[in-house]
Short mmCIF file of C-alpha atoms and ligand atoms in Angstrom, two decimals:
data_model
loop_
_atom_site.label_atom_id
_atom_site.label_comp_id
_atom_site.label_asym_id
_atom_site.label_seq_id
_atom_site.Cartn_x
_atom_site.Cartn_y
_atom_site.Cartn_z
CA UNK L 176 21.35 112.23 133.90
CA UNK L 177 23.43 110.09 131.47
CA UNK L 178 26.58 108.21 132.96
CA UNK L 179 28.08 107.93 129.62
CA UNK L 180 27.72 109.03 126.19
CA UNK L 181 28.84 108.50 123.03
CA UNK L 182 29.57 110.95 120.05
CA UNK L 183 28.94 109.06 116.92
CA UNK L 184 30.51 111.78 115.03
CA UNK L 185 34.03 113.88 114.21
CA UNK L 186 35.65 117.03 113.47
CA UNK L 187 34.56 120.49 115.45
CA UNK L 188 30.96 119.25 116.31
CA UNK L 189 32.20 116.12 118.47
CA UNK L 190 34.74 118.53 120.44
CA UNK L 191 31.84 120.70 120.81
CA UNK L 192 29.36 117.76 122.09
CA UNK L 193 32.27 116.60 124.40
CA UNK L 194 32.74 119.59 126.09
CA UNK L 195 29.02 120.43 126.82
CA UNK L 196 28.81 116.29 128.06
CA UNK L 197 32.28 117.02 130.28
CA UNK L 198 30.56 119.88 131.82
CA UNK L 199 27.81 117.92 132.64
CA UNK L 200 29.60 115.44 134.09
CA UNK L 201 29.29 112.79 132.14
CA UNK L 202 32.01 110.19 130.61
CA UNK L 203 32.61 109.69 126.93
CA UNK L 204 33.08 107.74 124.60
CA UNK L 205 34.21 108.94 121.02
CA UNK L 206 34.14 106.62 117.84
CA UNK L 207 36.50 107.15 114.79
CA UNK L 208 37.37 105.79 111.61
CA UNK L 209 41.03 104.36 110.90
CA UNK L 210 42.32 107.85 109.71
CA UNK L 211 40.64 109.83 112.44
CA UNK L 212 42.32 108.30 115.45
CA UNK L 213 44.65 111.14 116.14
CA UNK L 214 41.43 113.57 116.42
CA UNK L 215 41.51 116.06 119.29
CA UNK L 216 38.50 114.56 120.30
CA UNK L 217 39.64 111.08 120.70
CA UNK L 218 42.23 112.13 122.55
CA UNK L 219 40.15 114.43 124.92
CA UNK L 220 37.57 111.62 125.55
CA UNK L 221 37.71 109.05 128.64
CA UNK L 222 37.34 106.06 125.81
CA UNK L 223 37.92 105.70 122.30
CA UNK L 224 36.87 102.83 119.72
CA UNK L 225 38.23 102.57 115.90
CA UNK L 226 34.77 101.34 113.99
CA UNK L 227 36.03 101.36 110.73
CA UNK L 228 37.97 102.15 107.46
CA UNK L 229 38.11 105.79 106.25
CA UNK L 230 35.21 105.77 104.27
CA UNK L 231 32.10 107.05 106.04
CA UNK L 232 29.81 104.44 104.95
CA UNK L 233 32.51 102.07 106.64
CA UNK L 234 33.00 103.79 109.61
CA UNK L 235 30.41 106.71 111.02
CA UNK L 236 27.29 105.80 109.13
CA UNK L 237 28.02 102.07 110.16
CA UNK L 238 25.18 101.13 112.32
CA UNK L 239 25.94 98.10 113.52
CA UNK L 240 29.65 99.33 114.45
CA UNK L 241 28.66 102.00 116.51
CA UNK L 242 26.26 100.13 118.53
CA UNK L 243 28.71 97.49 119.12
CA UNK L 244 30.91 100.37 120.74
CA UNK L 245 28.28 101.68 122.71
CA UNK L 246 27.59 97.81 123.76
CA UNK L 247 31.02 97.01 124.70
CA UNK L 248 31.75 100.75 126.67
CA UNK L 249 28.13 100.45 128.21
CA UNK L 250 27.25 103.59 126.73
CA UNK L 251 23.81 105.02 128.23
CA UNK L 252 23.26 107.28 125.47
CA UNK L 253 24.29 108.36 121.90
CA UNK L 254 24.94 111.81 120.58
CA UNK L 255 25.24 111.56 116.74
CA UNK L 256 25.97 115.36 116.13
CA UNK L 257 24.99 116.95 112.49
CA UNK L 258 25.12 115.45 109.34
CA UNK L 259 26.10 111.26 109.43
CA UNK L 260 23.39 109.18 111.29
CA UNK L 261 21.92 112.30 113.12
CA UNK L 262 18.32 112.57 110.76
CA UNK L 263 18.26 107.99 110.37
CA UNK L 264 15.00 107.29 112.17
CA UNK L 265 16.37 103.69 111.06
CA UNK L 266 19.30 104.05 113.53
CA UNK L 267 17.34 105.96 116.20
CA UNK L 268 15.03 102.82 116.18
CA UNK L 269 17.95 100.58 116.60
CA UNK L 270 19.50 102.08 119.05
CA UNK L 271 15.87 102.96 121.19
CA UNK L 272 15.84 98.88 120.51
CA UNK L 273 19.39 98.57 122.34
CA UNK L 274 17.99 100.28 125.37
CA UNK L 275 19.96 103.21 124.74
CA UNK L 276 19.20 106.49 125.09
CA UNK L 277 19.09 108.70 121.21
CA UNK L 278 19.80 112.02 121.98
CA UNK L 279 17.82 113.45 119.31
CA UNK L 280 13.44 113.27 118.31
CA UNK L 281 11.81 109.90 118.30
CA UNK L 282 12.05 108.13 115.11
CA UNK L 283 8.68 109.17 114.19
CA UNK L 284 9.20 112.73 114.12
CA UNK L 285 12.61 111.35 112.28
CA UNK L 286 10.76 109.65 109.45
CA UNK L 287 8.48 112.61 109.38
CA UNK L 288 10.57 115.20 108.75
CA UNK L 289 13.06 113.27 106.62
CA UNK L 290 10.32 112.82 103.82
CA UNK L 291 9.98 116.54 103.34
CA UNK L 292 6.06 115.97 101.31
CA UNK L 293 5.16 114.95 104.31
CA UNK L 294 6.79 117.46 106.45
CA UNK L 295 5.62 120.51 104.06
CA UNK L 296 1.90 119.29 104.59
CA UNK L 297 2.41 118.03 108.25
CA UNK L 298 3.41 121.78 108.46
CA UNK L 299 1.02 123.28 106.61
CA UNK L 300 -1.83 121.65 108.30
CA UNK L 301 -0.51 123.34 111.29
CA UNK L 302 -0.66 127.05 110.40
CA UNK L 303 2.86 127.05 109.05
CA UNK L 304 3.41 129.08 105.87
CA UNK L 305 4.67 127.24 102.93
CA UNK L 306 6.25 127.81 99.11
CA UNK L 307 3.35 127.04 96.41
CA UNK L 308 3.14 123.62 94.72
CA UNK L 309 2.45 120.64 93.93
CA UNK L 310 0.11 118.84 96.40
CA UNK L 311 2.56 115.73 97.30
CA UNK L 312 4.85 113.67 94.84
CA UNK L 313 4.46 114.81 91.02
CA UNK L 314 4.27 111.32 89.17
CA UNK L 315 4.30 112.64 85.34
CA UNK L 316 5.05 115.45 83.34
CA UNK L 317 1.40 116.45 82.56
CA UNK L 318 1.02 117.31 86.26
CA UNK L 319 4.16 119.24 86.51
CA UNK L 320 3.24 121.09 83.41
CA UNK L 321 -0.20 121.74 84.38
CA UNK L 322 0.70 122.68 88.62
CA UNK L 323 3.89 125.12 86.91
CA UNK L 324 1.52 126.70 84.68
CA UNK L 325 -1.23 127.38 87.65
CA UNK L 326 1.67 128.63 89.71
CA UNK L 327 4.04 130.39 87.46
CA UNK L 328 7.50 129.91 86.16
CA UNK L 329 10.53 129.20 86.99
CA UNK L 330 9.24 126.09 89.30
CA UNK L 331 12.20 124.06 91.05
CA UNK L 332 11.99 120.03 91.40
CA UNK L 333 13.10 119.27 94.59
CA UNK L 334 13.58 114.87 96.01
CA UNK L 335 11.33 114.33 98.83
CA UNK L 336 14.05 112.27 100.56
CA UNK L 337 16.76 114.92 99.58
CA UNK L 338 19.36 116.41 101.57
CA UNK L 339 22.68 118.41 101.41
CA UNK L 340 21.63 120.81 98.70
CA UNK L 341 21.35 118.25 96.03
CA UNK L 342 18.92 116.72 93.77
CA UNK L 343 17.26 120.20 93.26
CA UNK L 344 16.13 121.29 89.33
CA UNK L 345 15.19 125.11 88.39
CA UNK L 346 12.92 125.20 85.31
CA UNK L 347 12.23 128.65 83.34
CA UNK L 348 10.01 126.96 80.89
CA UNK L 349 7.72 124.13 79.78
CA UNK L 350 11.06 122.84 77.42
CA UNK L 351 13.24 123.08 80.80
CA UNK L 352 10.75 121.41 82.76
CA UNK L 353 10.54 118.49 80.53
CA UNK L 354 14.34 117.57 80.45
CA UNK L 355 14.70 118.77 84.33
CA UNK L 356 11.82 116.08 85.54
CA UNK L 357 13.40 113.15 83.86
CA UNK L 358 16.68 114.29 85.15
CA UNK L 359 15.40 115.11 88.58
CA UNK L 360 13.71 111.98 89.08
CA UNK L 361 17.37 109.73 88.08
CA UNK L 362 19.21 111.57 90.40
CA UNK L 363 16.62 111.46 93.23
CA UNK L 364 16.71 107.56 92.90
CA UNK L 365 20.37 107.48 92.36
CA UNK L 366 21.14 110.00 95.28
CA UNK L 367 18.40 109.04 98.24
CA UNK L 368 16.99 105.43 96.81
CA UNK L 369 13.65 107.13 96.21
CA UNK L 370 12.44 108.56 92.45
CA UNK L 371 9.44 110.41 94.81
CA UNK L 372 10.13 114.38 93.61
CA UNK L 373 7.82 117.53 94.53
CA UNK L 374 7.74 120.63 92.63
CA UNK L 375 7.52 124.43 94.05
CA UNK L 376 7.82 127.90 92.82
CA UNK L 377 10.87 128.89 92.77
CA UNK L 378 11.95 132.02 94.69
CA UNK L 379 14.13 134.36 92.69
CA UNK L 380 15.37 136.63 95.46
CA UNK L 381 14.26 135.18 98.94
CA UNK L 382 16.42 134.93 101.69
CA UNK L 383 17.07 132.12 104.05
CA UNK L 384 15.95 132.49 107.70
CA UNK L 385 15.36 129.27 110.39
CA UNK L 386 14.02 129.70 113.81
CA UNK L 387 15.65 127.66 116.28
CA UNK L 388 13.62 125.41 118.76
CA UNK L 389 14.01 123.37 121.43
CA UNK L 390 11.35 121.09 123.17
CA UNK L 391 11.41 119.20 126.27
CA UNK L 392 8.92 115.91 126.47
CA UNK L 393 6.48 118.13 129.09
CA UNK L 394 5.30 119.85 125.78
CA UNK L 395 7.45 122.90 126.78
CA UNK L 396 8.79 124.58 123.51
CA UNK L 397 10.85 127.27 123.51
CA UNK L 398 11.64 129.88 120.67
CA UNK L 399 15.49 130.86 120.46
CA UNK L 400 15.60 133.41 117.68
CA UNK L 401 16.09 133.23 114.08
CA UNK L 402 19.39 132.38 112.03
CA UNK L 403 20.15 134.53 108.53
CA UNK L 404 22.28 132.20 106.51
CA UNK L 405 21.71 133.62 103.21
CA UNK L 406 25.04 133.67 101.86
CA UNK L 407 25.44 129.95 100.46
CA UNK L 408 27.72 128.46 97.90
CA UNK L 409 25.99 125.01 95.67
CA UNK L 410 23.02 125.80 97.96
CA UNK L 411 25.33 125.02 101.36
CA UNK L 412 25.77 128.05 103.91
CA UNK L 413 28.75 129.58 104.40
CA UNK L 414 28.10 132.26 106.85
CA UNK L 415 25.40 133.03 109.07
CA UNK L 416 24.10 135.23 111.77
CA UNK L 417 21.82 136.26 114.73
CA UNK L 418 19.33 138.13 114.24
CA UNK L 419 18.76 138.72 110.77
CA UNK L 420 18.83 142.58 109.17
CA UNK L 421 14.99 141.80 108.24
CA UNK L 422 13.36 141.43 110.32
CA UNK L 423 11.45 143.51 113.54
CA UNK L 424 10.68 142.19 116.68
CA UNK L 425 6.53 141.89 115.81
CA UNK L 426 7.81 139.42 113.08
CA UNK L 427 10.14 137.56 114.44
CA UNK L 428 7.58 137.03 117.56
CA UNK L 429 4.69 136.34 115.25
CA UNK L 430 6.86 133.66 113.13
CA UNK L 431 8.20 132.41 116.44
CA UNK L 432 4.72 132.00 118.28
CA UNK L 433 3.64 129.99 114.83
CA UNK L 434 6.01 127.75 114.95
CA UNK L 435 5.81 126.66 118.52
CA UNK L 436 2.38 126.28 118.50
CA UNK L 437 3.04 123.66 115.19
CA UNK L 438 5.41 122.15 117.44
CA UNK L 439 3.67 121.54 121.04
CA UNK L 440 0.96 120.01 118.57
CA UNK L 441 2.99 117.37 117.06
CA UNK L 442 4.21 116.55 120.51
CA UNK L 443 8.30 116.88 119.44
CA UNK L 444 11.22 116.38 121.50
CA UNK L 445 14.39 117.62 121.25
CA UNK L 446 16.13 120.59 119.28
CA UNK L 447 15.25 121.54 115.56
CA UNK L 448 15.81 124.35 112.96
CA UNK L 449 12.68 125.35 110.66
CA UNK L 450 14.05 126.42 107.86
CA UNK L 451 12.14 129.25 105.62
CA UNK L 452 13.25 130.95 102.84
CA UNK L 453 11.85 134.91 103.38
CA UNK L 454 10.47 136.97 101.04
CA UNK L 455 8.87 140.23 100.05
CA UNK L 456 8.32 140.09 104.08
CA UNK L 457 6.79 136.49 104.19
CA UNK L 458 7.86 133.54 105.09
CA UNK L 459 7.63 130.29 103.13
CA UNK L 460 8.28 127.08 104.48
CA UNK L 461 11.01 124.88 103.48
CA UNK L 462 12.26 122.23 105.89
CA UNK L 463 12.83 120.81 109.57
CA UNK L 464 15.92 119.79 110.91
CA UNK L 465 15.51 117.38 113.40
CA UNK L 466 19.05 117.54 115.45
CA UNK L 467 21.64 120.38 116.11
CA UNK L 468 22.74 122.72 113.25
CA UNK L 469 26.17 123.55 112.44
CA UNK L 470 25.46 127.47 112.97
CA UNK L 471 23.68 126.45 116.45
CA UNK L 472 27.00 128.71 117.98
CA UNK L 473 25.47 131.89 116.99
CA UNK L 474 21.90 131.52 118.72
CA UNK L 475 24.72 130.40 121.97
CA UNK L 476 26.33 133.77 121.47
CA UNK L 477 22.89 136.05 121.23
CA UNK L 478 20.77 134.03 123.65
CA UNK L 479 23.72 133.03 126.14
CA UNK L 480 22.11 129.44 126.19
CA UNK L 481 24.23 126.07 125.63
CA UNK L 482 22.30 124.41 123.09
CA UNK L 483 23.76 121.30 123.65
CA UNK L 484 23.94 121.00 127.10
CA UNK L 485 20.33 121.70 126.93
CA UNK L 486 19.79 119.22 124.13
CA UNK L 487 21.54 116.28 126.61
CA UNK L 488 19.39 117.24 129.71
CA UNK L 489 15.93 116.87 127.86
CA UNK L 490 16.89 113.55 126.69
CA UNK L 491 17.97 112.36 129.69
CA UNK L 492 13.79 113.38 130.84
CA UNK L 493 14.52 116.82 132.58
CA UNK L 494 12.46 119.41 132.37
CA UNK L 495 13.53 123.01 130.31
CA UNK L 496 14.73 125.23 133.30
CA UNK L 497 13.90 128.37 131.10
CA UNK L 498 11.16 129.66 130.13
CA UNK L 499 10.69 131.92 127.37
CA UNK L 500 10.20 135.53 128.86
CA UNK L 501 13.94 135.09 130.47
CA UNK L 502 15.38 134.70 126.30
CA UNK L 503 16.94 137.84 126.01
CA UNK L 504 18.75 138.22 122.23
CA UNK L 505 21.84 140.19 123.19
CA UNK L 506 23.67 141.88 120.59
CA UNK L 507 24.79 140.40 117.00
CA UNK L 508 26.38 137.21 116.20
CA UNK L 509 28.54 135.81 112.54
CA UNK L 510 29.45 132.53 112.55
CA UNK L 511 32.33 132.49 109.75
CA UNK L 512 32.94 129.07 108.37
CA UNK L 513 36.41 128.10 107.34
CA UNK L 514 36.32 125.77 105.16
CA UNK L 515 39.58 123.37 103.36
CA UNK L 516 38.67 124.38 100.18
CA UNK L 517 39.08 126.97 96.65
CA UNK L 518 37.74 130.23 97.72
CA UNK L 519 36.71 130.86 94.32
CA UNK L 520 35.36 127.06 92.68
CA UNK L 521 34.84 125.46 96.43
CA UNK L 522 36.14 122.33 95.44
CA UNK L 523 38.01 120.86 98.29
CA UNK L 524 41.38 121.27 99.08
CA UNK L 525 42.42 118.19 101.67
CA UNK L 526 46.22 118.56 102.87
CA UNK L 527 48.41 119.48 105.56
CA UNK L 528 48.25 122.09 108.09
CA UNK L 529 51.66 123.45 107.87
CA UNK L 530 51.67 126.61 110.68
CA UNK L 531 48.06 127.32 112.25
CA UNK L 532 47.62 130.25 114.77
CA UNK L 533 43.64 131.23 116.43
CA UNK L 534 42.67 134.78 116.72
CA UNK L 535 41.02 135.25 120.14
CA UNK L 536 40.14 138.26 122.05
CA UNK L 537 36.52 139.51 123.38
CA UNK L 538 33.83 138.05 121.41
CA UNK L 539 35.63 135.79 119.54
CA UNK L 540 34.83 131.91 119.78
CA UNK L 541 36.37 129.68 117.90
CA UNK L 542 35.39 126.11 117.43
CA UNK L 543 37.60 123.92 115.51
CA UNK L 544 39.58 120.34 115.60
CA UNK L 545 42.35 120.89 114.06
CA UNK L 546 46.03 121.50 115.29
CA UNK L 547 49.65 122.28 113.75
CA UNK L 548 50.71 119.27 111.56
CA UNK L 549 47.09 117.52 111.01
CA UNK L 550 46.54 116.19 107.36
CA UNK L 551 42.67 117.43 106.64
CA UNK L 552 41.53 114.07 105.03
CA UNK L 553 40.11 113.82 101.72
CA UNK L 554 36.96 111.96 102.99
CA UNK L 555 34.62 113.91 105.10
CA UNK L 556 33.58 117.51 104.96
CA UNK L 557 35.57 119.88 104.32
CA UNK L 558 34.69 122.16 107.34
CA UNK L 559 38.07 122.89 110.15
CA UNK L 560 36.73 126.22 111.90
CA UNK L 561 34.22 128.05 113.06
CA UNK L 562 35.32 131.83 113.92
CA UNK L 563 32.33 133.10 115.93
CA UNK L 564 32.00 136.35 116.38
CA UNK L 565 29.69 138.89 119.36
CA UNK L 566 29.19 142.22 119.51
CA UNK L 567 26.73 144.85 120.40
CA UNK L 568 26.04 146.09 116.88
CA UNK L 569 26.30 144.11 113.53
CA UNK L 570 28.54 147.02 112.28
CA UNK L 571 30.50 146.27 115.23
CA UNK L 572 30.57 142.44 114.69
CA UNK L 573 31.40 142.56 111.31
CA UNK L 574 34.87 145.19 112.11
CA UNK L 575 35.25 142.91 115.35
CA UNK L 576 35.30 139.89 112.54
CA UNK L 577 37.50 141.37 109.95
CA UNK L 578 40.48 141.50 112.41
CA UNK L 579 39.56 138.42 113.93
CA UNK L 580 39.67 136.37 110.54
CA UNK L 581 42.87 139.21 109.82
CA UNK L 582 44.91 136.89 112.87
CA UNK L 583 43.70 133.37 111.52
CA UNK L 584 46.81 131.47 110.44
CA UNK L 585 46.18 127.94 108.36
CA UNK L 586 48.64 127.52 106.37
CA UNK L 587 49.53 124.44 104.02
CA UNK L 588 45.50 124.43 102.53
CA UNK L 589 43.29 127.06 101.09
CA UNK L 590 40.57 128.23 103.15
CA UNK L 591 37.35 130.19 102.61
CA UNK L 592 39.17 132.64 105.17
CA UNK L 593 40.01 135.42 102.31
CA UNK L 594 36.58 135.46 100.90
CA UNK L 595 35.01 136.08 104.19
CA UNK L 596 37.37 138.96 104.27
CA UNK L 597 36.86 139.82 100.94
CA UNK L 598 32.75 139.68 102.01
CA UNK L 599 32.87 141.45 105.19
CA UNK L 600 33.74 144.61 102.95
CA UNK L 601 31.06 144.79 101.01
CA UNK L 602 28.71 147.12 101.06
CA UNK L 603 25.68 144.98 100.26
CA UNK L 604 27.23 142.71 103.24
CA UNK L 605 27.66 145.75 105.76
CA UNK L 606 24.05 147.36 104.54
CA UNK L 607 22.03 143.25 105.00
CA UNK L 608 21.32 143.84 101.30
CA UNK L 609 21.89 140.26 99.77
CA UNK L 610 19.51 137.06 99.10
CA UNK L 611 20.62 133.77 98.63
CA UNK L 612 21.95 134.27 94.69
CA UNK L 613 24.30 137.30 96.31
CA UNK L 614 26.90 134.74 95.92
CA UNK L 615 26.80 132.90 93.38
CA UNK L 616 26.08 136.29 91.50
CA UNK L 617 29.33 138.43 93.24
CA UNK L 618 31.81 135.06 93.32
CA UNK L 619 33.42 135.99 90.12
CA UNK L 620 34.32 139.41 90.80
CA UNK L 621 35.41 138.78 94.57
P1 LIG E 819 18.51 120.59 101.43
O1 LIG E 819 17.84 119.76 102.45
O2 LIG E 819 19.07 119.79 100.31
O3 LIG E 819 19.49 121.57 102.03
P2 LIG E 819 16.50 122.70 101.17
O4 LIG E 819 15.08 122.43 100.89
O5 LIG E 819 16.87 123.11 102.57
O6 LIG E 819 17.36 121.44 100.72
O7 LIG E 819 17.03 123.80 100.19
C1 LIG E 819 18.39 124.18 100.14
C2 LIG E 819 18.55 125.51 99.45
O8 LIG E 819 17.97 125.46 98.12
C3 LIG E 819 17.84 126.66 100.11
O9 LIG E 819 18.60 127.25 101.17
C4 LIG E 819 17.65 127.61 98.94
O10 LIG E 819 18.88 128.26 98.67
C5 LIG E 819 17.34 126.68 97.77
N1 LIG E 819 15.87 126.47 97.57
C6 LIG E 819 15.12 125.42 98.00
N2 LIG E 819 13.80 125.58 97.66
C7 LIG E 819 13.72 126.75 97.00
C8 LIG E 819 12.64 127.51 96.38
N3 LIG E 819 11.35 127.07 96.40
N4 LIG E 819 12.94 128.68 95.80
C9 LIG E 819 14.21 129.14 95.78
N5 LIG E 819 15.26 128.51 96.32
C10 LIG E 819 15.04 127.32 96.93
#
């Protein structure tokens, strides 16, 4: 096992990693930028190291920085959480190269699933279901034209190095298509350094469903369940749960056995998230996640398994203690993010936390790094809680959840907390009866 590790990351998700490394056993070392240094998480770890100014680029997706800090606390091993550094095959290399553990796939599967052509037809060669289109990278218009009119409008143009909801076009027409390939291609090379876009039919209703994975490097894979994260605002999630109101257990088992199979072939190692969107009772590929998810809490809650922990012990070479007949799904999880911003435009609201109180109680997990009197800094995501909620029943859940978020004090910033209120009494919400436009569609109104 790892002596020490270090969390190249902030916010709720380091806390998390922390924990599941202190109960372990092992030391750690957290890494922050100037602003950051009164985290919780600094302050909980057994070392600390400033590597740079506020800005990200600066500071937590500074390469050479954090390996420095890993250097000079003779770190054995780096966690880089979600989002930052945690999909680089660039900086998994590097730090392979510093004889340091990554705690994450090898940069191969990295690379491979970063450039999602060649994820969708790594996938697809191996039995994996995906959306219609284009073959690979769509160089000029004639080809979109002619692949939209084979499959059918609207077609979206999505980057092949994108990310984070962005860089994505809808087309309802030949016109549309036209200005939305020029555009698509810009902001692709603008955005992720790479003008290489794909195009796909465009789902109108689907939902969003991932299966969580994790693999051990025996070629053990084990299937933990699928995530419903449907409800999204600008294509980001904003509340998810375990299982899904879709789907039955022949399903989810034959969707399950798929994707392990896909997954023992390639040989991966580590934990991922195949993300499909789900319609008309199929599924249709859409992309891998190669390292935790943010919503990874709510497969914890239904499967009673530490992700994380798990994630750290098959880096360090050990072997997956469970095997798949023991994964029971217990009851129904929500994960309920809070989120510093407008509950009706989303734009971010950075600021002070004047009074903050935690609902707690039976069920209710709350993940979070923020405290009384913390300034939510304009620079990073705008994410400061998780509520989690467990119950038998999804009815049960979501009443269990409306009290819960009912108790949730943050005051001095606007939160996403109202909305989820406002959501949980919905009848489309309570009956499962919403695709990934439910949103977008309702926000006005709510
Ligand atoms: P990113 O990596 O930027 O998050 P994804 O490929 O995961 O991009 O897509 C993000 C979201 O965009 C999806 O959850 C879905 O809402 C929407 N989307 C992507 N592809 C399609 C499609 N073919 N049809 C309909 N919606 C799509």
């Amino acid at each position: 096992m790892f002596k020490k590790v270090l969390i190249a990351n902030r916010g709720e998700i380091a806390i998390r990693i922390l924990r599941a490394c202190k109960e372990l056993g092992i030391r750690t070392v957290a890494v922050h930028s100037e602003i950051d240094s009164s985290l919780m998480h600094v302050k909980f770890a057994d070392e600390s190291v400033c590597i740079g100014p506020n800005s990200s680029a600066k500071s937590y997706l500074n390469i050479s920085s954090i390996l420095s800090a890993a250097e000079l606390t003779g770190a054995d091993a780096i966690h880089p959480g979600v989002g930052f550094l945690s999909e680089n095959s660039h900086f998994a290399h590097m730090v392979a190269e510093h004889n340091i553990a990554f705690i994450g796939p090898s940069p191969q599967h990295l690379s491979m699933m970063g450039d999602k052509i060649v994820a969708k037809k790594t996938m697809q060669s191996l039995g994996i279901p995906v959306v219609n289109g284009s073959e690979g990278v769509i160089n000029d218009i004639d080809a979109a034209l002619k692949t939209a009119n084979n499959i059918g409008y609207p077609v979206i143009l999505k980057a092949s190095l994108g990310g984070g909801g962005k860089g994505m076009k809808v087309s309802n027409n030949p016109d549309e298509l036209r200005l939305n390939f020029k555009l698509a291609k810009s902001e692709s090379k603008v955005n992720f350094g790479s003008d290489a876009i794909y195009l796909e039919k465009y789902l109108t209703n689907p939902k969003h469903i991932e299966i969580q994975i994790i693999c051990d490097n025996y070629g053990n894979v084990l299937f933990l369940g699928e995530r419903e994260c449907s409800i999204q605002r600008n294509n980001q999630k904003l509340m998810e749960e375990s299982p899904s109101t879709v789907l039955n257990d022949e399903q989810r088992c034959n969707i399950g056995n798929i994707v392990v199979n896909a997954f023992k072939n390639i040989g991966y190692s580590g934990v991922a998230t195949i993300e499909f969107l789900y319609d008309n009772g199929q599924f249709f590929f859409m992309e891998v996640n190669p390292r935790l998810q943010v919503e990874h809490s709510v497969t914890e809650q239904v499967t009673g398994i530490d992700i994380v922990k798990e994630q750290i012990k098959i880096a360090s070479g050990e072997k997956l203690s469970i095997k798949q007949e023991d994964i029971k799904m217990k009851g129904h999880a929500i994960e309920f993010r809070i989120n510093a911003e407008d509950s009706k435009t989303f734009a971010p609201c950075p600021g002070k936390i004047e009074e903050l109180y935690f609902p707690g109680g039976n069920g209710i997990r709350v993940d979070s790094h923020i405290y009384r009197n913390y300034i939510v800094p304009p620079y990073y995501d705008s994410l400061v809680a998780k509520i989690i909620v467990h119950a038998s029943t999804r009815n049960e859940c979501l009443n269990k959840a409306f009290c819960a978020l009912d108790e949730l004090v943050i005051d001095g910033i606007n939160t996403t907390t109202e909305l989820h209120k406002k959501l949980i009494q919905e009848k489309d919400i309570r009956s499962g009866n919403f695709d990934i436009h439910w949103l977008e569609h309702n926000i006005a109104r709510l």
